[in-house]
Structure formats: C-alpha cells, structure tokens
Tab-separated table of C-alpha atoms in Angstrom:
chain	number	residue	atom	x	y	z
A	235	MET	CA	-3.082	-56.368	2.706
A	236	LYS	CA	-3.181	-57.221	-0.918
A	237	ARG	CA	-6.544	-58.030	-2.936
A	238	ILE	CA	-6.785	-60.291	-6.103
A	239	VAL	CA	-9.977	-60.775	-7.505
A	240	SER	CA	-10.736	-62.899	-10.543
A	241	VAL	CA	-13.992	-62.190	-12.162
A	242	SER	CA	-15.005	-64.899	-14.123
A	243	LEU	CA	-17.933	-65.182	-16.719
A	244	GLY	CA	-18.095	-69.196	-15.306
A	245	SER	CA	-20.297	-70.477	-12.828
A	246	SER	CA	-21.076	-69.011	-9.729
A	247	ALA	CA	-20.951	-71.955	-8.150
A	248	ARG	CA	-17.038	-72.298	-8.064
A	249	ASN	CA	-16.922	-69.119	-6.134
A	250	THR	CA	-14.358	-68.943	-3.618
A	251	SER	CA	-11.831	-67.180	-1.190
A	252	ALA	CA	-8.740	-67.568	0.516
A	253	THR	CA	-6.316	-65.775	2.821
A	254	VAL	CA	-2.875	-66.656	2.141
A	255	HIS	CA	0.810	-65.135	3.418
A	256	ILE	CA	3.434	-64.144	0.779
A	257	GLU	CA	6.596	-63.240	1.856
A	258	GLY	CA	4.759	-62.339	5.395
A	259	GLU	CA	2.174	-60.282	3.910
A	260	PRO	CA	-1.727	-61.264	3.824
A	261	VAL	CA	-3.070	-61.422	-0.052
A	262	THR	CA	-6.723	-62.362	-0.280
A	263	ILE	CA	-7.495	-64.025	-3.467
A	264	GLU	CA	-11.253	-64.325	-4.136
A	265	ARG	CA	-13.070	-65.889	-7.189
A	266	ILE	CA	-16.115	-64.372	-8.211
A	267	GLY	CA	-18.368	-66.057	-11.225
A	268	THR	CA	-21.201	-64.603	-13.436
A	269	ASP	CA	-22.616	-67.492	-14.840
A	270	GLY	CA	-21.597	-65.919	-18.479
A	271	ASN	CA	-23.229	-62.577	-17.956
A	272	ARG	CA	-20.921	-60.588	-19.981
A	273	ARG	CA	-22.392	-57.115	-18.578
A	274	LYS	CA	-22.248	-58.365	-14.859
A	275	ALA	CA	-18.830	-58.928	-15.510
A	276	ILE	CA	-17.883	-55.569	-16.811
A	277	GLU	CA	-19.625	-54.146	-14.092
A	278	LEU	CA	-17.919	-55.770	-11.117
A	279	ILE	CA	-15.031	-54.754	-12.812
A	280	GLN	CA	-15.966	-51.141	-12.954
A	281	GLU	CA	-16.856	-51.237	-9.645
A	282	LEU	CA	-14.094	-52.652	-8.218
A	283	ASP	CA	-11.436	-51.164	-10.179
A	284	GLY	CA	-9.066	-49.323	-8.163
A	285	LYS	CA	-9.846	-51.178	-4.721
A	286	VAL	CA	-8.071	-54.269	-5.649
A	287	ASP	CA	-4.467	-55.238	-6.935
A	288	ALA	CA	-4.956	-56.986	-9.420
A	289	PHE	CA	-7.918	-58.708	-11.632
A	290	GLY	CA	-8.134	-61.999	-13.124
A	291	MET	CA	-10.005	-62.239	-16.209
A	292	GLY	CA	-11.652	-65.975	-15.932
A	293	GLY	CA	-13.549	-67.842	-18.433
A	294	ILE	CA	-12.723	-66.004	-21.301
A	295	ASP	CA	-8.893	-65.603	-22.894
A	296	LEU	CA	-8.015	-62.446	-23.958
A	297	TYR	CA	-5.897	-63.762	-26.747
A	298	LEU	CA	-5.598	-67.218	-28.259
A	299	VAL	CA	-1.704	-67.895	-29.545
A	300	ALA	CA	-0.494	-69.808	-32.014
A	301	GLY	CA	3.423	-69.879	-32.525
A	302	ASN	CA	4.587	-65.949	-32.550
A	303	ARG	CA	0.973	-64.860	-33.604
A	304	ARG	CA	-1.656	-63.868	-31.226
A	305	TYR	CA	-5.109	-63.276	-32.021
A	306	ALA	CA	-7.486	-60.752	-29.591
A	307	ILE	CA	-11.081	-62.356	-28.675
A	308	ARG	CA	-13.376	-60.046	-29.877
A	309	GLU	CA	-15.858	-60.424	-26.829
A	310	ALA	CA	-13.011	-59.969	-23.908
A	311	LYS	CA	-12.110	-56.563	-25.403
A	312	PRO	CA	-14.569	-54.850	-23.016
A	313	LEU	CA	-14.103	-56.629	-19.948
A	314	LEU	CA	-10.018	-55.558	-20.502
A	315	ARG	CA	-11.145	-51.861	-21.087
A	316	ALA	CA	-13.462	-51.706	-17.865
A	317	ALA	CA	-10.256	-51.694	-15.798
A	318	LYS	CA	-8.530	-48.427	-16.128
A	319	ARG	CA	-6.462	-48.274	-12.804
A	320	SER	CA	-5.984	-51.923	-11.791
A	321	PRO	CA	-4.366	-54.406	-13.558
A	322	ILE	CA	-6.090	-57.385	-15.453
A	323	VAL	CA	-4.648	-60.177	-16.798
A	324	ASP	CA	-6.239	-63.344	-18.325
A	325	GLY	CA	-3.298	-65.590	-17.557
A	326	SER	CA	-1.512	-66.077	-20.760
A	327	GLY	CA	1.580	-65.131	-19.245
A	328	LEU	CA	1.830	-67.962	-16.853
A	329	LYS	CA	0.436	-70.617	-19.718
A	330	ASN	CA	3.699	-69.645	-21.478
A	331	THR	CA	5.768	-69.799	-18.576
A	332	LEU	CA	4.645	-71.599	-15.792
A	333	GLU	CA	3.160	-74.751	-17.472
A	334	ARG	CA	6.181	-75.105	-19.854
A	335	ARG	CA	8.097	-75.471	-16.817
A	336	VAL	CA	5.887	-78.038	-15.067
A	337	VAL	CA	5.958	-79.934	-18.302
A	338	GLU	CA	9.440	-80.017	-18.060
A	339	GLU	CA	9.556	-80.853	-14.337
A	340	LEU	CA	7.318	-83.670	-14.252
A	341	ASP	CA	9.697	-85.675	-17.342
A	342	ARG	CA	12.802	-84.376	-15.917
A	343	ARG	CA	11.878	-85.749	-12.114
A	344	GLY	CA	10.568	-88.794	-13.632
A	345	ILE	CA	6.983	-88.164	-11.483
A	346	VAL	CA	5.536	-87.948	-15.336
A	347	PRO	CA	7.703	-89.430	-17.613
A	348	LEU	CA	6.699	-88.119	-21.189
A	349	ARG	CA	8.842	-89.366	-23.785
A	350	LYS	CA	6.823	-91.286	-26.148
A	351	ARG	CA	3.812	-91.205	-23.500
A	352	ARG	CA	0.523	-90.836	-25.374
A	353	VAL	CA	-1.042	-87.199	-24.210
A	354	LEU	CA	-4.269	-86.337	-25.270
A	355	LEU	CA	-4.347	-82.248	-24.884
A	356	VAL	CA	-7.751	-81.005	-25.092
A	357	SER	CA	-6.596	-77.310	-26.624
A	358	GLY	CA	-3.396	-76.736	-27.940
A	359	VAL	CA	-4.374	-72.880	-28.989
A	360	ASP	CA	-5.586	-71.793	-25.198
A	361	ARG	CA	-2.205	-73.606	-24.075
A	362	PHE	CA	0.261	-73.457	-26.491
A	363	GLY	CA	3.547	-73.278	-23.791
A	364	MET	CA	2.042	-76.761	-23.092
A	365	ALA	CA	1.880	-77.616	-26.614
A	366	GLU	CA	5.291	-77.085	-27.511
A	367	ALA	CA	6.332	-78.249	-24.013
A	368	LEU	CA	5.215	-81.531	-24.568
A	369	HIS	CA	6.656	-81.563	-28.193
A	370	GLN	CA	10.028	-80.924	-26.997
A	371	VAL	CA	9.730	-83.363	-24.457
A	372	GLY	CA	8.695	-86.333	-27.204
A	373	SER	CA	4.996	-86.965	-26.330
A	374	GLU	CA	3.198	-88.602	-28.422
A	375	THR	CA	0.387	-85.848	-28.565
A	376	ILE	CA	-2.894	-85.479	-30.023
A	377	TYR	CA	-4.181	-81.842	-30.013
A	378	GLY	CA	-7.957	-82.367	-29.608
A	379	ASP	CA	-9.077	-78.200	-30.609
A	380	VAL	CA	-11.352	-79.995	-33.882
A	381	ILE	CA	-12.781	-82.311	-31.539
A	382	PHE	CA	-13.488	-80.308	-28.346
A	383	ALA	CA	-14.152	-77.136	-29.744
A	384	LEU	CA	-15.513	-77.540	-32.948
A	385	GLY	CA	-17.228	-81.096	-32.208
A	386	LEU	CA	-15.436	-83.030	-35.171
A	387	PRO	CA	-13.421	-86.110	-34.570
A	388	VAL	CA	-10.384	-85.175	-36.227
A	389	PRO	CA	-7.154	-85.384	-34.293
A	390	ILE	CA	-4.570	-82.800	-34.763
A	391	ARG	CA	-1.007	-85.257	-34.381
A	392	ARG	CA	1.622	-82.725	-35.279
A	393	LEU	CA	2.432	-79.357	-33.681
A	394	GLN	CA	3.472	-77.421	-37.282
A	395	ALA	CA	-0.380	-78.902	-38.292
A	396	LEU	CA	-1.770	-76.958	-35.383
A	397	ARG	CA	0.026	-73.770	-36.155
A	398	VAL	CA	-1.451	-74.085	-39.416
A	399	LEU	CA	-4.813	-74.998	-38.485
A	400	ALA	CA	-4.937	-71.915	-35.931
A	401	TYR	CA	-3.181	-69.540	-38.667
A	402	THR	CA	-6.240	-70.173	-41.014
A	403	LEU	CA	-8.874	-70.551	-38.256
A	404	LEU	CA	-8.104	-68.218	-35.390
A	405	PRO	CA	-8.789	-64.922	-36.966
A	406	ILE	CA	-12.535	-65.889	-37.982
A	407	MET	CA	-12.941	-68.136	-34.701
A	408	THR	CA	-12.157	-65.311	-32.299
A	409	GLN	CA	-14.842	-63.229	-33.842
A	410	LEU	CA	-17.485	-65.646	-32.870
A	411	PRO	CA	-19.615	-65.899	-29.648
A	412	PHE	CA	-16.969	-67.460	-26.849
A	413	LYS	CA	-19.761	-69.630	-25.435
A	414	MET	CA	-19.053	-71.076	-29.198
A	415	LEU	CA	-15.655	-71.973	-28.666
A	416	TYR	CA	-15.672	-72.318	-24.298
A	417	PRO	CA	-18.323	-73.565	-21.849
A	418	THR	CA	-19.294	-70.775	-19.851
A	419	GLY	CA	-22.423	-70.258	-17.071
A	420	GLU	CA	-24.024	-73.135	-16.418
A	421	GLN	CA	-22.654	-74.758	-19.487
A	422	GLN	CA	-19.613	-75.528	-16.857
A	423	ASP	CA	-21.606	-77.523	-15.301
A	424	GLU	CA	-22.728	-80.092	-18.074
A	425	ALA	CA	-21.069	-83.042	-18.425
A	426	ARG	CA	-21.639	-85.989	-20.961
A	427	PRO	CA	-18.909	-88.150	-22.390
A	428	ARG	CA	-17.824	-87.238	-25.941
A	429	HIS	CA	-15.344	-88.669	-28.044
A	430	VAL	CA	-14.616	-91.292	-25.566
A	431	ARG	CA	-11.839	-93.370	-27.751
A	432	PHE	CA	-9.470	-90.484	-27.277
A	433	PHE	CA	-9.606	-90.211	-23.505
A	434	GLN	CA	-9.583	-94.245	-23.727
A	435	TRP	CA	-5.886	-93.980	-25.963
A	436	ALA	CA	-4.035	-91.423	-24.087
A	437	ASP	CA	-1.764	-92.264	-20.748
A	438	VAL	CA	-2.414	-88.080	-19.912
A	439	ILE	CA	-4.778	-85.916	-20.516
A	440	ALA	CA	-4.079	-82.384	-20.348
A	441	GLY	CA	-5.368	-78.921	-21.078
A	442	ASP	CA	-8.209	-76.850	-19.778
A	443	PHE	CA	-10.388	-78.935	-16.482
A	444	HIS	CA	-13.857	-77.113	-17.953
A	445	PHE	CA	-12.881	-78.680	-21.253
A	446	ILE	CA	-11.818	-82.211	-20.153
A	447	ARG	CA	-14.956	-82.456	-17.379
A	448	ARG	CA	-17.439	-81.561	-20.414
A	449	SER	CA	-16.410	-84.592	-22.144
A	450	MET	CA	-14.471	-87.111	-20.280
A	451	PRO	CA	-15.872	-90.822	-19.695
A	452	ASP	CA	-16.782	-92.783	-16.263
A	453	ASP	CA	-13.652	-94.825	-16.536
A	454	LEU	CA	-10.630	-93.302	-16.315
A	455	SER	CA	-8.797	-95.863	-14.715
A	456	GLY	CA	-4.981	-95.108	-14.286
A	457	LYS	CA	-4.945	-91.761	-16.323
A	458	VAL	CA	-2.638	-89.105	-15.354
A	459	ILE	CA	-4.523	-85.206	-15.054
A	460	LEU	CA	-2.608	-82.351	-15.915
A	461	THR	CA	-5.062	-79.310	-15.706
A	462	ASN	CA	-5.943	-76.515	-13.595
A	463	THR	CA	-8.445	-75.113	-11.655
A	464	VAL	CA	-9.790	-78.098	-9.756
A	465	THR	CA	-12.035	-77.536	-6.747
A	466	PRO	CA	-12.214	-80.630	-3.628
A	467	GLN	CA	-15.412	-81.649	-5.173
A	468	ASN	CA	-13.556	-82.398	-9.188
A	469	VAL	CA	-10.883	-84.037	-7.111
A	470	GLU	CA	-13.505	-86.491	-5.796
A	471	GLU	CA	-14.963	-87.120	-9.076
A	472	LEU	CA	-11.601	-88.055	-10.898
A	473	ARG	CA	-10.740	-89.938	-7.964
A	474	ALA	CA	-14.378	-92.145	-8.685
A	475	ARG	CA	-12.832	-92.572	-12.309
A	476	GLY	CA	-10.062	-93.788	-11.295
A	477	VAL	CA	-7.906	-91.589	-12.039
A	478	ARG	CA	-4.101	-92.523	-10.881
A	479	LEU	CA	-2.458	-89.127	-10.558
A	480	LEU	CA	-3.783	-85.569	-10.493
A	481	VAL	CA	-1.467	-83.100	-11.629
A	482	THR	CA	-2.277	-79.037	-11.459
A	483	THR	CA	0.106	-76.325	-12.945
A	484	THR	CA	-0.993	-74.117	-9.745
A	485	PRO	CA	-0.206	-74.908	-6.251
A	486	ASN	CA	-2.789	-76.164	-3.792
A	487	ILE	CA	-3.921	-73.306	-2.176
A	488	GLN	CA	-6.574	-74.277	0.797
A	489	GLY	CA	-7.512	-77.733	-1.410
A	490	ARG	CA	-7.975	-75.841	-4.611
A	491	SER	CA	-6.284	-74.921	-7.406
A	492	PHE	CA	-7.341	-71.714	-8.672
A	493	GLY	CA	-6.515	-70.610	-12.357
A	494	THR	CA	-3.619	-69.426	-14.372
A	495	ASN	CA	-5.398	-65.800	-14.447
A	496	VAL	CA	-5.759	-65.496	-10.396
A	497	MET	CA	-1.644	-66.593	-10.010
A	498	GLU	CA	-0.813	-64.117	-12.823
A	499	ALA	CA	-2.937	-61.371	-11.125
A	500	LEU	CA	-0.712	-62.037	-7.941
A	501	ILE	CA	2.606	-61.847	-9.338
A	502	VAL	CA	1.497	-58.870	-11.503
A	503	ALA	CA	0.669	-57.165	-8.245
A	504	LEU	CA	3.791	-58.140	-6.667
A	505	ALA	CA	5.814	-57.185	-9.338
A	506	GLY	CA	3.965	-53.629	-9.313
A	507	LYS	CA	3.571	-53.180	-13.045
A	508	ARG	CA	0.849	-53.420	-15.919
A	509	TRP	CA	0.334	-56.753	-17.801
A	510	GLU	CA	1.762	-55.198	-20.713
A	511	GLU	CA	5.366	-54.219	-18.799
A	512	MET	CA	5.624	-58.224	-17.850
A	513	THR	CA	8.494	-60.223	-19.708
A	514	PRO	CA	8.927	-64.129	-19.217
A	515	GLU	CA	11.688	-62.957	-17.733
A	516	ASP	CA	9.555	-61.385	-14.914
A	517	TYR	CA	7.229	-64.148	-14.790
A	518	HIS	CA	10.446	-67.037	-14.584
A	519	HIS	CA	11.956	-64.725	-11.528
A	520	TRP	CA	8.343	-64.112	-9.339
A	521	LEU	CA	7.799	-67.956	-10.052
A	522	ASP	CA	11.309	-68.578	-8.477
A	523	ARG	CA	11.016	-66.239	-5.563
A	524	LEU	CA	7.740	-67.303	-4.897
A	525	GLY	CA	8.696	-71.168	-5.103
A	526	PHE	CA	5.628	-72.364	-6.989
A	527	THR	CA	5.368	-75.735	-7.752
A	528	PRO	CA	2.832	-77.701	-8.938
A	529	ARG	CA	0.449	-79.834	-7.127
A	530	VAL	CA	0.498	-83.247	-7.286
A	531	GLU	CA	-1.755	-85.644	-6.042
A	532	TYR	CA	-1.896	-89.778	-5.960
A	533	LEU	CA	-6.006	-90.449	-5.995
A	534	ASN	CA	-5.559	-93.783	-6.565
A	535	GLY	CA	-2.822	-96.897	-5.851
A	536	THR	CA	0.895	-96.093	-4.684
A	537	PRO	CA	3.259	-93.157	-6.191
A	538	GLU	CA	5.782	-94.644	-7.947
A	539	SER	CA	7.835	-93.636	-10.682
A	540	GLU	CA	7.917	-95.614	-14.376
A	541	SER	CA	10.668	-97.619	-12.652
A	542	GLY	CA	8.222	-98.859	-9.904
A	543	GLN	CA	10.536	-96.720	-7.386
A	544	PRO	CA	8.645	-94.722	-4.989
A	545	ILE	CA	8.612	-90.778	-5.965
A	546	ALA	CA	8.183	-88.150	-3.709
A	547	SER	CA	4.848	-85.761	-3.983
A	548	VAL	CA	4.962	-82.514	-4.386
A	549	ASN	CA	2.116	-80.473	-2.759
C-alpha cells in the first residue's frame, strides 16, 4: 500500500485522511497540519522520511513563478531539505499543468464559458499557469496579488503587468516571513470581508481557497468559485453565501478536494520519480492515465450552460 502525506503549515483543524484505490492498488492520503509551526513540520518530515512514498508540502510554496522565472521561498528550503529519502513536492507541477487543463476544459465544454467573463484571480503568482490560461481563453481578469497579499486596493488587469510586478517584487518578497504573504496556522480560520467591491465585480472568483475565504463577503449570490482544497464545511459556507457553482481543480475524494501538493505527491509516487525528474509531459501522462477530472458541484440553482441548456456535471 502506498502512503502519501501532506505536511502542512496550515491549521490542524483541517486534518484528514482517506484511502483510495488507484489502478487496483490501495493508497492512503493524509493531511497533517502543524498550525504554522515550521519546526514541528520539519520534525514530522524527518520522522516519516523513508516511511512514506511521497510528501506534499502544504501551506507554503517552494517557489513562486512568473513567466519562465521562478523564485525560491526562503522559509520553505528547510522543509525541502528535511526529506532525504522520500520525494517532496509543493503542487507547482500540477498548478502548471492540471490547472491549465481545467480552465481550458471549463471553457471548451461550456460549463463555465470564460471568454469576456469577469474573473478575479486572487493571486496570479501563486497560480501562474491558471493566470496564463485565463488570459489565453479571453477572460477579463483582475489579478489580485497586490490587493490580497499586500493589502492595497490596486487591481492588476494585464498579464504582462503581473509579470513585470513579479519580476520586480518577488526577489524581495520570497525572503520575507511567509506568514506576511499567505495565511498559515490559525490565520486560516480568520475570515473578514475585505475589498468587497472586487468580489462584487467578478462573475468567477478563482485561486487559492484560503485567500478567497479570508476576504470573501457574506453575499456571493450567483458567483462561480474556481479553487482547490475545500472541506465539506467550506462547501456549506459557500452554499450559504449563495455561490451558484463550485469547481475544484483536484477531484472529489470522499467529500473533500485535496490540495495540489497532495495530488502531485500521488503522481510522483506512482511515477517512481523524484520531483526534479518530472516533466510537464509526465504530469499530463499521469493525469490522462488516472482520469483526473475537476469537481463540478452546483450549490444553488440548476446546472445550465450560458445558453440555458442543461449540461452534465463532472464529479
């Protein structure tokens, strides 16, 4: 039996485990949060190293990406070095492959037609593959990096502007304490409406769920949420706020959508390669082989395309 463990700097309240069967073989998937305690996360990785088939690095990225450049996050390096025998991944391989595919599929199949659709992507540098895919399908996108990471109500409306900003700021920002850039530990349980006018402007709200949840308003009537890593409780929160459609880029596993770091760890373990050896072609091969499809769940209203015709849900 293969064992995949995501060691996360996020809240331990979101801990979970599941057993799935992949090509007839049982695989256990676990998520263990350390409430923002990096030392505890490092010790846990060291304790499990060699005993698991792959680690996911949750609650922190190893790199932030802009175009063809990537910038290592200083505080993530000790977690990476703690794994000597088991491969460890942060989800960036799937963000650059799976999330592009999901955007293209949603648009192509008419589940969420995205051309000229207003999209708020809460952080583009965290999901540059998604940012580029939204640009390519013709969405009217606001990249919310300055709004939600820096707290300044300055929307970025062009992908090239996001690149330039990233090239300028990321060398500095990746050296800062990660909690200044992204909610970790108990911060993930905090929720207070911020910058509400950008949520109201958007038809589709996309990106990391913790960024979305931390600032989302009480009223999201008719909105589409395109995200990752939601629990059943999160789904009910979104339903109560009037969200029409929830799409998670990773599949629904026993009522939960795990993070990209978990799903990437699963693929790396099945491929039998280290992260450095994986190519985009490898990810696409395993995505096709495993038949990963996005979770598409209508929370309020009837599943209909833009033309009013019913469409099939993908679960």
